[in-house]
XYZ file of N, CA and C in Angstrom:
831
model
N 0.863 -1.204 0.000
C 0.000 0.000 0.000
C 0.892 1.244 0.000
N 0.441 2.259 -0.681
C 1.201 3.496 -0.698
C 0.237 4.670 -0.732
N 0.696 5.802 -0.280
C -0.145 6.989 -0.300
C -0.127 7.610 -1.688
N -1.279 8.158 -2.083
C -1.386 8.845 -3.363
C -1.163 10.326 -3.129
N -0.263 10.913 -3.905
C 0.074 12.315 -3.748
C -0.304 13.080 -4.996
N -0.671 14.332 -4.820
C -0.889 15.221 -5.948
C 0.421 15.918 -6.264
N 0.840 15.838 -7.494
C 2.027 16.550 -7.926
C 1.658 18.014 -8.110
N 2.128 18.862 -7.207
C 1.716 20.256 -7.213
C 2.468 21.051 -8.278
N 2.227 20.680 -9.531
C 2.826 21.380 -10.659
C 1.732 22.006 -11.485
N 2.120 22.820 -12.436
C 1.136 23.509 -13.270
C 1.449 23.235 -14.726
N 0.423 23.000 -15.533
C 0.616 22.711 -16.950
C 1.218 23.933 -17.645
N 2.359 23.698 -18.345
C 2.993 24.789 -19.086
C 2.842 24.628 -20.597
N 1.952 23.663 -20.968
C 1.653 23.402 -22.379
C 2.822 22.781 -23.138
N 3.894 22.408 -22.434
C 5.035 21.784 -23.081
C 4.875 20.271 -22.992
N 4.095 19.710 -23.910
C 3.763 18.287 -23.851
C 4.999 17.410 -24.022
N 5.992 17.885 -24.762
C 7.178 17.076 -25.025
C 7.935 16.764 -23.738
N 7.937 17.695 -22.804
C 8.680 17.491 -21.571
C 7.808 17.113 -20.394
N 6.571 16.712 -20.658
C 5.620 16.413 -19.584
C 5.477 14.916 -19.414
N 5.395 14.454 -18.159
C 5.247 13.030 -17.899
C 3.816 12.586 -17.695
N 2.864 13.478 -17.807
C 1.451 13.120 -17.603
C 0.898 12.603 -18.924
N 0.920 11.289 -19.087
C 0.573 10.705 -20.380
C -0.900 10.844 -20.723
N -1.779 10.820 -19.722
C -3.213 10.844 -20.011
C -3.821 12.233 -19.846
N -3.015 13.270 -20.027
C -3.514 14.642 -19.945
C -4.480 14.917 -21.085
N -5.545 15.693 -20.802
C -6.537 16.004 -21.825
C -5.917 16.762 -22.994
N -4.939 17.633 -22.713
C -4.302 18.394 -23.784
C -3.539 17.481 -24.732
N -2.997 16.377 -24.208
C -2.203 15.465 -25.016
C -3.103 14.523 -25.820
N -4.137 13.995 -25.196
C -4.947 12.961 -25.829
C -6.168 13.491 -26.557
N -6.598 14.696 -26.246
C -7.886 15.126 -26.750
C -8.970 14.638 -25.794
N -10.135 15.252 -25.824
C -11.181 14.945 -24.858
C -11.787 13.577 -25.119
N -11.748 12.708 -24.119
C -12.327 11.379 -24.207
C -13.131 11.127 -22.942
N -14.261 10.452 -23.094
C -15.086 10.137 -21.936
C -14.331 9.238 -20.970
N -14.487 9.504 -19.689
C -13.869 8.671 -18.662
C -14.561 7.311 -18.608
N -13.766 6.282 -18.297
C -14.290 4.924 -18.204
C -14.035 4.374 -16.805
N -15.061 3.841 -16.197
C -14.965 3.298 -14.851
C -14.080 2.055 -14.855
N -13.303 1.862 -13.798
C -12.466 0.665 -13.704
C -13.333 -0.585 -13.554
N -12.768 -1.738 -13.895
C -13.552 -2.977 -13.961
C -13.892 -3.551 -12.592
N -13.449 -2.925 -11.517
C -13.806 -3.379 -10.168
C -14.867 -2.486 -9.531
N -15.433 -1.586 -10.313
C -16.444 -0.656 -9.790
C -17.659 -0.623 -10.703
N -18.807 -0.326 -10.124
C -20.036 -0.124 -10.890
C -20.891 0.913 -10.167
N -21.501 1.795 -10.936
C -22.307 2.876 -10.372
C -23.637 2.923 -11.114
N -24.735 2.850 -10.361
C -26.051 2.836 -10.985
C -26.504 4.216 -11.444
N -26.233 5.239 -10.639
C -26.731 6.569 -10.982
C -25.758 7.640 -10.510
N -25.493 8.607 -11.388
C -24.593 9.713 -11.064
C -25.375 11.017 -11.103
N -25.342 11.754 -9.989
C -26.090 13.004 -9.867
C -25.127 14.128 -9.508
N -25.105 15.170 -10.322
C -24.309 16.344 -10.023
C -25.109 17.351 -9.228
N -24.477 17.978 -8.246
C -25.120 19.012 -7.435
C -24.425 20.322 -7.758
N -25.173 21.232 -8.367
C -24.598 22.438 -8.971
C -25.227 23.690 -8.373
N -24.431 24.746 -8.288
C -24.971 26.054 -7.914
C -24.396 27.094 -8.861
N -25.168 28.112 -9.130
C -24.705 29.152 -10.035
C -23.709 30.093 -9.392
N -23.610 30.073 -8.053
C -22.673 30.921 -7.328
C -22.286 30.237 -6.023
N -21.239 30.717 -5.398
C -20.821 30.155 -4.127
C -21.639 30.680 -2.963
N -21.573 29.979 -1.843
C -22.202 30.449 -0.621
C -23.657 30.113 -0.444
N -24.211 29.233 -1.295
C -25.634 28.895 -1.163
C -25.844 27.542 -0.471
N -24.758 26.852 -0.114
C -24.893 25.597 0.611
C -24.919 24.364 -0.267
N -24.276 24.431 -1.418
C -24.241 23.297 -2.348
C -23.617 22.062 -1.700
N -22.491 22.243 -1.018
C -21.809 21.114 -0.384
C -22.633 20.549 0.773
N -23.357 21.423 1.474
C -24.241 20.946 2.543
C -25.347 20.069 1.974
N -25.935 20.497 0.860
C -26.989 19.705 0.232
C -26.426 18.374 -0.251
N -25.240 18.402 -0.867
C -24.619 17.164 -1.350
C -24.387 16.185 -0.214
N -23.738 16.647 0.854
C -23.420 15.752 1.969
C -24.677 15.283 2.690
N -25.664 16.161 2.842
C -26.901 15.784 3.529
C -27.694 14.758 2.733
N -27.734 14.921 1.406
C -28.409 13.935 0.565
C -27.711 12.586 0.644
N -26.372 12.601 0.659
C -25.623 11.351 0.769
C -25.936 10.649 2.089
N -26.007 11.424 3.173
C -26.323 10.854 4.487
C -27.724 10.257 4.484
N -28.696 10.978 3.930
C -30.070 10.483 3.890
C -30.178 9.197 3.073
N -29.520 9.159 1.922
C -29.547 7.959 1.078
C -28.881 6.773 1.777
N -27.771 7.049 2.471
C -27.080 5.978 3.188
C -27.941 5.424 4.316
N -28.663 6.296 5.004
C -29.541 5.846 6.091
C -30.722 5.046 5.562
N -31.058 5.254 4.286
C -32.124 4.468 3.652
C -31.622 3.108 3.186
N -30.317 2.866 3.327
C -29.758 1.577 2.957
C -29.054 1.541 1.617
N -28.910 2.699 0.967
C -28.236 2.746 -0.328
C -26.720 2.833 -0.149
N -26.010 2.333 -1.145
C -24.560 2.471 -1.188
C -24.231 3.761 -1.925
N -23.523 4.663 -1.250
C -23.371 6.033 -1.744
C -21.905 6.447 -1.764
N -21.544 7.232 -2.770
C -20.231 7.838 -2.830
C -20.354 9.313 -3.160
N -19.339 10.083 -2.785
C -19.278 11.503 -3.143
C -17.957 11.774 -3.840
N -18.036 12.330 -5.038
C -16.858 12.806 -5.760
C -16.825 14.320 -5.611
N -15.861 14.809 -4.871
C -15.743 16.249 -4.605
C -14.964 16.890 -5.748
N -15.689 17.459 -6.708
C -15.017 18.062 -7.868
C -14.743 19.553 -7.667
N -15.087 20.073 -6.480
C -14.740 21.457 -6.157
C -13.279 21.457 -5.719
N -12.385 21.283 -6.690
C -10.981 20.987 -6.409
C -10.283 22.113 -5.650
N -10.557 23.351 -6.014
C -9.854 24.465 -5.386
C -10.499 24.920 -4.078
N -11.688 24.421 -3.780
C -12.348 24.781 -2.523
C -13.088 23.608 -1.923
N -12.390 22.467 -1.718
C -13.067 21.266 -1.234
C -13.512 21.388 0.222
N -14.776 21.088 0.481
C -15.288 21.195 1.849
C -15.964 19.910 2.321
N -16.126 18.944 1.436
C -16.799 17.699 1.804
C -16.069 16.949 2.924
N -14.746 16.758 2.850
C -14.072 16.030 3.941
C -14.289 16.666 5.315
N -14.239 17.986 5.385
C -14.427 18.663 6.666
C -15.823 18.420 7.222
N -16.825 18.382 6.347
C -18.200 18.153 6.793
C -18.347 16.811 7.501
N -17.556 15.827 7.049
C -17.626 14.483 7.631
C -16.531 14.232 8.666
N -15.710 15.248 8.936
C -14.650 15.084 9.915
C -13.526 14.177 9.443
N -13.244 14.172 8.130
C -12.223 13.297 7.566
C -10.907 14.064 7.387
N -9.832 13.473 7.865
C -8.520 14.109 7.747
C -7.446 13.128 7.277
N -7.772 11.835 7.188
C -6.801 10.846 6.718
C -6.557 11.023 5.225
N -5.394 10.558 4.788
C -5.082 10.619 3.370
C -5.456 9.309 2.699
N -5.909 9.405 1.447
C -6.259 8.211 0.692
C -5.023 7.352 0.456
N -5.245 6.051 0.499
C -4.188 5.102 0.189
C -4.550 4.406 -1.117
N -3.597 3.630 -1.642
C -3.881 2.929 -2.875
C -2.871 1.838 -3.128
N -3.177 1.014 -4.115
C -2.238 0.003 -4.553
C -2.439 -0.235 -6.036
N -1.391 -0.649 -6.700
C -1.425 -0.823 -8.150
C -1.883 0.491 -8.781
N -2.976 0.447 -9.524
C -3.431 1.657 -10.219
C -4.688 2.246 -9.608
N -5.097 1.762 -8.439
C -6.363 2.195 -7.847
C -6.149 2.979 -6.556
N -7.046 3.956 -6.340
C -7.068 4.760 -5.115
C -8.238 4.293 -4.264
N -7.996 4.130 -2.983
C -9.071 3.757 -2.070
C -9.723 5.017 -1.506
N -11.030 5.190 -1.696
C -11.699 6.357 -1.098
C -11.756 6.200 0.419
N -11.912 7.310 1.105
C -12.113 7.273 2.560
C -13.594 7.038 2.847
N -13.878 6.163 3.796
C -15.266 5.869 4.155
C -15.646 6.570 5.453
N -16.873 7.069 5.491
C -17.399 7.725 6.683
C -18.011 6.689 7.623
N -18.524 7.144 8.741
C -19.134 6.240 9.712
C -20.289 5.451 9.112
N -21.035 6.083 8.207
C -22.174 5.420 7.569
C -21.774 4.641 6.318
N -20.480 4.618 6.010
C -20.020 3.870 4.852
C -20.054 4.629 3.545
N -20.235 5.957 3.607
C -20.214 6.785 2.397
C -18.762 6.899 1.926
N -18.517 6.595 0.655
C -17.163 6.627 0.099
C -16.889 7.996 -0.512
N -15.769 8.592 -0.114
C -15.485 9.974 -0.509
C -14.092 10.089 -1.112
N -14.016 10.805 -2.230
C -12.736 11.191 -2.806
C -12.731 12.699 -2.970
N -11.632 13.321 -2.564
C -11.507 14.775 -2.612
C -10.036 15.137 -2.701
N -9.755 16.272 -3.303
C -8.370 16.727 -3.398
C -7.722 16.848 -2.021
N -8.488 17.267 -1.033
C -7.938 17.430 0.313
C -7.478 16.112 0.924
N -8.015 14.994 0.430
C -7.654 13.690 0.962
C -6.401 13.121 0.292
N -5.838 13.878 -0.648
C -4.618 13.456 -1.329
C -3.414 14.317 -0.972
N -3.675 15.469 -0.374
C -2.597 16.410 -0.067
C -1.856 16.030 1.208
N -0.552 16.311 1.234
C 0.210 16.118 2.469
C -0.306 17.040 3.557
N -0.646 18.269 3.181
C -1.201 19.245 4.111
C -2.521 19.740 3.534
N -3.623 19.441 4.207
C -4.934 19.765 3.655
C -5.158 21.266 3.502
N -4.300 22.071 4.087
C -4.419 23.510 3.942
C -3.683 24.065 2.729
N -2.956 23.194 2.012
C -2.237 23.655 0.827
C -3.205 23.975 -0.309
N -2.969 25.064 -1.051
C -3.827 25.383 -2.191
C -3.448 24.544 -3.405
N -4.380 24.378 -4.322
C -4.112 23.706 -5.588
C -4.086 24.773 -6.673
N -2.902 25.065 -7.179
C -2.715 26.155 -8.126
C -2.555 25.578 -9.527
N -3.658 25.100 -10.059
C -3.634 24.450 -11.365
C -4.519 25.191 -12.353
N -4.203 24.996 -13.632
C -5.070 25.485 -14.694
C -5.957 24.355 -15.194
N -6.820 24.670 -16.151
C -7.846 23.760 -16.626
C -7.424 22.360 -16.996
N -6.388 22.156 -17.832
C -6.038 20.804 -18.271
C -5.739 19.846 -17.131
N -4.979 20.291 -16.127
C -4.654 19.423 -15.009
C -5.866 19.179 -14.118
N -6.714 20.180 -13.963
C -7.934 19.989 -13.166
C -8.834 18.955 -13.825
N -8.970 19.046 -15.152
C -9.773 18.065 -15.871
C -9.201 16.668 -15.736
N -7.873 16.558 -15.754
C -7.230 15.263 -15.608
C -7.473 14.677 -14.216
N -7.498 15.541 -13.194
C -7.764 15.071 -11.837
C -9.194 14.567 -11.711
N -10.151 15.267 -12.327
C -11.547 14.818 -12.308
C -11.652 13.440 -12.942
N -10.955 13.239 -14.053
C -10.954 11.930 -14.700
C -10.408 10.856 -13.761
N -9.308 11.176 -13.079
C -8.698 10.217 -12.163
C -9.628 9.882 -11.007
N -10.345 10.884 -10.505
C -11.288 10.642 -9.413
C -12.371 9.646 -9.811
N -12.723 9.623 -11.078
C -13.763 8.706 -11.547
C -13.178 7.349 -11.941
N -12.111 7.365 -12.732
C -11.578 6.134 -13.301
C -10.753 5.312 -12.314
N -9.955 5.978 -11.495
C -8.937 5.284 -10.704
C -9.321 5.063 -9.250
N -10.525 5.442 -8.865
C -10.973 5.226 -7.484
C -11.742 3.909 -7.401
N -11.466 3.133 -6.386
C -12.147 1.859 -6.183
C -13.508 2.119 -5.515
N -14.476 2.476 -6.341
C -15.814 2.758 -5.824
C -16.561 1.476 -5.455
N -16.168 0.362 -6.053
C -16.891 -0.909 -5.931
C -18.330 -0.711 -6.413
N -19.314 -1.202 -5.682
C -20.707 -1.096 -6.136
C -21.416 0.068 -5.428
N -21.885 1.021 -6.215
C -22.609 2.164 -5.668
C -23.992 2.254 -6.297
N -24.963 2.602 -5.475
C -26.290 2.941 -6.002
C -26.291 4.376 -6.515
N -25.602 5.258 -5.785
C -25.548 6.678 -6.149
C -24.126 7.207 -5.987
N -23.683 7.944 -6.986
C -22.480 8.759 -6.854
C -22.907 10.215 -6.994
N -22.742 10.972 -5.913
C -23.075 12.395 -5.934
C -21.803 13.185 -6.229
N -21.892 14.119 -7.159
C -20.745 14.949 -7.503
C -20.973 16.350 -6.967
N -20.141 16.740 -6.013
C -20.205 18.103 -5.483
C -19.468 19.003 -6.469
N -20.232 19.784 -7.244
C -19.667 20.595 -8.314
C -19.053 21.882 -7.761
N -18.090 22.454 -8.465
C -17.606 23.784 -8.074
C -18.683 24.820 -8.368
N -18.692 25.953 -7.664
C -19.710 26.974 -7.934
C -19.524 27.585 -9.318
N -20.628 28.002 -9.921
C -20.558 28.660 -11.219
C -20.586 27.680 -12.371
N -20.331 28.201 -13.550
C -20.396 27.405 -14.772
C -19.063 27.466 -15.513
N -17.977 27.352 -14.754
C -16.654 27.519 -15.330
C -16.016 26.243 -15.828
N -14.691 26.245 -15.858
C -13.896 25.225 -16.516
C -14.089 23.839 -15.907
N -14.038 23.730 -14.569
C -14.131 22.419 -13.932
C -15.536 21.835 -14.099
N -16.555 22.668 -13.951
C -17.928 22.190 -14.156
C -18.098 21.666 -15.575
N -17.533 22.371 -16.536
C -17.595 21.931 -17.926
C -16.877 20.593 -18.098
N -15.721 20.444 -17.460
C -14.971 19.187 -17.544
C -15.781 18.024 -16.981
N -16.458 18.243 -15.850
C -17.275 17.186 -15.252
C -18.343 16.725 -16.229
N -19.047 17.670 -16.832
C -20.132 17.319 -17.747
C -19.618 16.662 -19.020
N -18.441 17.068 -19.477
C -17.890 16.498 -20.703
C -17.249 15.134 -20.475
N -16.650 14.936 -19.300
C -15.889 13.713 -19.046
C -16.696 12.597 -18.403
N -17.606 12.947 -17.498
C -18.287 11.939 -16.698
C -19.721 11.709 -17.178
N -20.220 10.482 -17.062
C -21.581 10.159 -17.508
C -22.636 10.582 -16.484
N -22.786 11.883 -16.305
C -23.753 12.406 -15.328
C -25.170 12.159 -15.826
N -25.993 11.537 -14.989
C -27.378 11.229 -15.372
C -28.291 12.438 -15.196
N -28.167 13.104 -14.052
C -29.046 14.229 -13.735
C -28.284 15.232 -12.875
N -28.803 16.445 -12.801
C -28.231 17.418 -11.879
C -29.327 18.021 -11.003
N -28.904 18.432 -9.828
C -29.742 19.194 -8.901
C -29.120 20.575 -8.786
N -29.911 21.607 -8.886
C -29.423 22.973 -8.758
C -29.792 23.503 -7.373
N -28.803 24.049 -6.683
C -29.020 24.597 -5.337
C -28.975 26.115 -5.412
N -29.942 26.754 -4.766
C -29.990 28.213 -4.766
C -30.477 28.695 -3.413
N -30.606 30.011 -3.270
C -31.110 30.617 -2.037
C -32.079 31.731 -2.419
N -32.958 32.149 -1.509
C -33.985 33.144 -1.838
C -33.452 34.574 -1.845
N -32.661 34.902 -2.827
C -32.103 36.244 -2.939
C -32.414 36.827 -4.310
N -32.167 38.105 -4.473
C -32.570 38.805 -5.685
C -31.920 38.246 -6.951
N -30.700 37.739 -6.832
C -29.994 37.250 -8.015
C -30.387 35.831 -8.402
N -31.347 35.242 -7.693
C -31.656 33.832 -7.903
C -32.079 33.541 -9.330
N -32.874 34.417 -9.934
C -33.367 34.134 -11.292
C -32.216 34.058 -12.286
N -31.265 34.972 -12.183
C -30.127 34.973 -13.090
C -29.252 33.746 -12.868
N -29.011 33.422 -11.604
C -28.130 32.305 -11.258
C -28.727 30.975 -11.714
N -30.000 30.758 -11.398
C -30.658 29.515 -11.786
C -30.751 29.415 -13.300
N -31.051 30.522 -13.955
C -31.154 30.515 -15.412
C -29.850 30.095 -16.067
N -28.723 30.610 -15.563
C -27.420 30.231 -16.115
C -27.171 28.737 -15.950
N -27.473 28.202 -14.766
C -27.252 26.779 -14.508
C -28.158 25.922 -15.388
N -29.413 26.331 -15.539
C -30.342 25.586 -16.391
C -29.881 25.587 -17.847
N -29.421 26.718 -18.310
C -28.969 26.810 -19.697
C -27.712 25.977 -19.933
N -26.823 25.941 -18.931
C -25.628 25.111 -19.060
C -26.014 23.641 -19.174
N -26.950 23.202 -18.327
C -27.393 21.810 -18.375
C -28.013 21.474 -19.730
N -28.804 22.401 -20.261
C -29.434 22.176 -21.566
C -28.382 22.083 -22.654
N -27.378 22.956 -22.611
C -26.315 22.931 -23.611
C -25.519 21.630 -23.556
N -25.374 21.070 -22.344
C -24.625 19.824 -22.180
C -25.525 18.599 -22.296
N -26.814 18.830 -22.557
C -27.784 17.747 -22.750
C -27.890 16.848 -21.516
N -27.965 17.471 -20.338
C -28.101 16.746 -19.078
C -29.423 17.126 -18.417
N -30.132 16.136 -17.967
C -31.448 16.351 -17.357
C -31.330 17.065 -16.014
N -32.186 18.057 -15.803
C -32.261 18.749 -14.517
C -33.363 18.109 -13.685
N -32.977 17.486 -12.580
C -33.961 16.843 -11.713
C -34.842 17.878 -11.032
N -34.244 19.017 -10.662
C -35.012 20.073 -10.019
C -34.111 21.021 -9.245
N -34.746 21.930 -8.525
C -34.024 22.969 -7.779
C -34.328 22.842 -6.288
N -33.292 22.977 -5.482
C -33.429 22.989 -4.024
C -33.129 24.404 -3.546
N -34.054 24.973 -2.785
C -33.826 26.294 -2.199
C -33.317 26.107 -0.780
N -32.060 26.444 -0.565
C -31.439 26.316 0.753
C -31.562 27.633 1.515
N -31.493 27.553 2.838
C -31.629 28.740 3.705
C -32.915 29.503 3.380
N -33.949 28.745 3.105
C -35.213 29.331 2.659
C -35.888 30.156 3.750
N -35.750 29.700 5.002
C -36.391 30.402 6.115
C -35.719 29.988 7.420
N -35.939 30.797 8.432
C -35.452 30.517 9.784
C -36.666 30.256 10.668
N -36.602 29.206 11.469
C -37.711 28.881 12.373
C -37.468 29.564 13.716
N -38.399 30.409 14.111
C -38.278 31.100 15.395
C -38.308 30.075 16.532
N -37.321 30.085 17.429
C -37.273 29.095 18.508
C -38.394 29.262 19.533
N -39.017 30.423 19.565
C -40.072 30.673 20.548
C -41.468 30.352 20.015
N -41.784 30.911 18.828
C -43.148 30.748 18.303
C -43.236 29.805 17.112
N -42.082 29.304 16.631
C -42.020 28.385 15.488
C -42.457 29.019 14.168
N -42.553 30.335 14.148
C -42.912 31.020 12.908
C -41.743 30.969 11.928
N -42.095 30.859 10.640
C -41.070 30.870 9.595
C -40.701 32.318 9.257
N -39.436 32.654 9.385
C -38.953 34.001 9.098
C -38.115 33.965 7.826
N -38.493 34.770 6.852
C -37.763 34.823 5.585
C -36.558 35.769 5.729
N -35.458 35.230 6.216
C -34.277 36.037 6.533
C -33.734 36.739 5.297
N -33.755 36.053 4.160
C -33.194 36.610 2.924
C -34.273 37.187 2.004
N -35.429 37.465 2.557
C -36.503 38.031 1.744
C -37.428 36.961 1.189
N -38.493 37.400 0.569
C -39.476 36.480 0.003
C -38.902 35.750 -1.204
N -39.276 34.502 -1.312
C -38.815 33.693 -2.435
C -39.668 33.952 -3.671
N -39.012 33.955 -4.823
C -39.717 34.096 -6.094
C -39.511 32.848 -6.956
N -39.223 31.736 -6.278
C -38.871 30.518 -7.004
C -40.059 29.936 -7.763
N -41.274 30.063 -7.205
C -42.441 29.500 -7.889
C -42.654 30.129 -9.263
N -42.577 31.446 -9.325
C -42.783 32.116 -10.609
C -41.691 31.753 -11.598
N -40.455 31.618 -11.112
C -39.357 31.234 -11.992
C -39.520 29.791 -12.462
N -40.016 28.925 -11.573
C -40.230 27.528 -11.943
C -41.261 27.403 -13.069
N -42.313 28.210 -12.990
C -43.322 28.192 -14.054
C -42.745 28.733 -15.358
N -41.941 29.777 -15.232
C -41.368 30.396 -16.432
C -40.339 29.495 -17.104
N -39.485 28.842 -16.283
C -38.389 28.030 -16.826
C -38.715 26.540 -16.868
N -39.882 26.156 -16.348
C -40.352 24.769 -16.401
C -39.411 23.791 -15.689
N -39.212 24.014 -14.380
C -38.450 23.068 -13.588
C -39.202 22.770 -12.295
N -38.848 21.662 -11.660
C -39.498 21.243 -10.412
C -38.752 21.801 -9.210
N -39.501 22.281 -8.226
C -38.911 22.668 -6.943
C -38.872 21.411 -6.078
N -37.682 20.878 -5.849
C -37.552 19.627 -5.109
C -37.829 19.811 -3.620
N -37.542 20.996 -3.102
C -37.778 21.236 -1.691
C -37.119 22.517 -1.223
N -37.513 22.948 -0.021
C -36.934 24.115 0.623
C -36.353 23.696 1.966
N -35.133 24.145 2.226
C -34.451 23.760 3.454
C -34.364 24.945 4.407
N -34.660 24.725 5.685
C -34.577 25.813 6.664
C -33.128 26.113 7.040
N -32.913 27.312 7.505
C -31.614 27.710 8.046
C -31.615 27.382 9.535
N -30.805 26.391 9.921
C -30.769 25.939 11.315
C -29.338 26.100 11.831
N -29.096 27.067 12.699
C -27.728 27.317 13.194
C -27.059 26.083 13.782
N -27.830 25.251 14.479
C -27.245 24.052 15.082
C -26.671 23.119 14.023
N -27.344 23.042 12.874
C -26.845 22.188 11.803
C -25.554 22.740 11.201
N -25.478 24.058 11.100
C -24.258 24.679 10.590
C -23.069 24.353 11.490
N -23.313 24.357 12.795
C -22.232 24.026 13.737
C -21.816 22.562 13.605
N -22.797 21.672 13.389
C -22.466 20.257 13.218
C -21.604 20.040 11.979
N -21.909 20.762 10.913
C -21.092 20.665 9.691
C -19.675 21.149 9.977
N -19.557 22.277 10.659
C -18.229 22.817 10.992
C -17.442 21.858 11.879
N -18.156 21.097 12.709
C -17.512 20.144 13.616
C -17.289 18.778 12.977
N -17.629 18.641 11.688
C -17.447 17.368 10.992
C -18.476 16.327 11.354
N -19.662 16.768 11.754
C -20.699 15.833 12.208
C -21.964 15.926 11.353
N -21.787 16.048 10.036
C -22.948 16.164 9.163
C -23.806 14.897 9.222
N -23.197 13.761 9.559
C -23.970 12.511 9.635
C -24.906 12.471 10.840
N -24.744 13.410 11.767
C -25.615 13.470 12.946
C -26.853 14.342 12.705
N -26.919 14.965 11.535
C -28.037 15.859 11.230
C -29.232 15.061 10.724
N -30.394 15.339 11.286
C -31.647 14.752 10.799
C -32.516 15.881 10.269
N -32.723 15.876 8.961
C -33.467 16.944 8.312
C -34.565 16.316 7.449
N -35.816 16.314 7.932
C -36.903 15.677 7.175
C -37.041 16.202 5.753
N -36.757 17.489 5.561
C -36.871 18.068 4.217
C -35.885 17.419 3.240
N -34.699 17.108 3.728
C -33.701 16.430 2.894
C -34.152 15.007 2.583
N -34.732 14.341 3.574
C -35.210 12.965 3.368
C -36.272 12.917 2.267
N -37.128 13.915 2.229
C -38.167 13.966 1.190
C -37.551 14.175 -0.186
N -36.503 15.007 -0.256
C -35.819 15.225 -1.537
C -35.115 13.952 -1.972
N -34.472 13.258 -1.013
C -33.739 12.032 -1.348
C -34.659 10.973 -1.932
N -35.920 10.954 -1.533
C -36.858 9.973 -2.057
C -37.161 10.192 -3.546
N -36.869 11.389 -4.025
C -37.155 11.712 -5.435
C -35.995 11.373 -6.365
N -34.861 10.945 -5.799
C -33.680 10.660 -6.609
C -33.774 9.289 -7.277
């Protein structure tokens, strides 16, 4: 067994002097192929048009809910430059491997996770890469990880519609995507961009999740719209998408995520969304 390390280098476009044989720039874009010791029934990408809306929270919470229902679940953290999935689960060990395969880290519930932070010698080190190397890492996360048998592989996408998100859609056989948003004024623009990207990539949109939709008053249990009134219904009618659910803003849950205890969170709203996957 040996530890897998990320070579912290940057592509200089000099293919003649480069040792990365399977780089996208060298080979041209080819679909990733799963290794013969793994099988995945369904791949779902979790996307947001901007950062800070809780995309990683939705990804990890859905994985926890599915695992508690008895499904075999994995998370591919493709937010390479800002990975937060390992911290949510309290994972700090480095991935090990043998031969050509990487072993994902398993959580208490048996959720298999691969993330850039689980390959670094120091999880606080930044990844200063350009597009070609990032795309190659996404391919490696899919092809070279020993996922074994999974019912669901959830992909925590980077925020926005940039280079890495494009690489995920072009390289991996994503079945559906979930779009995460929040009830703010820019929601229509953000959701519209994500929907249009999915349409351009010919990927089905399962629906939209509105996170931090409301705060429950601890005294009277009234729902308080902290970020203003939601306009998601009108946008859903206009853009023809399903609202999968609305998640409350619960400070205690935020603390559990920060403490690496996302598996201790019980959120009925997430369970209802997971049933639709």
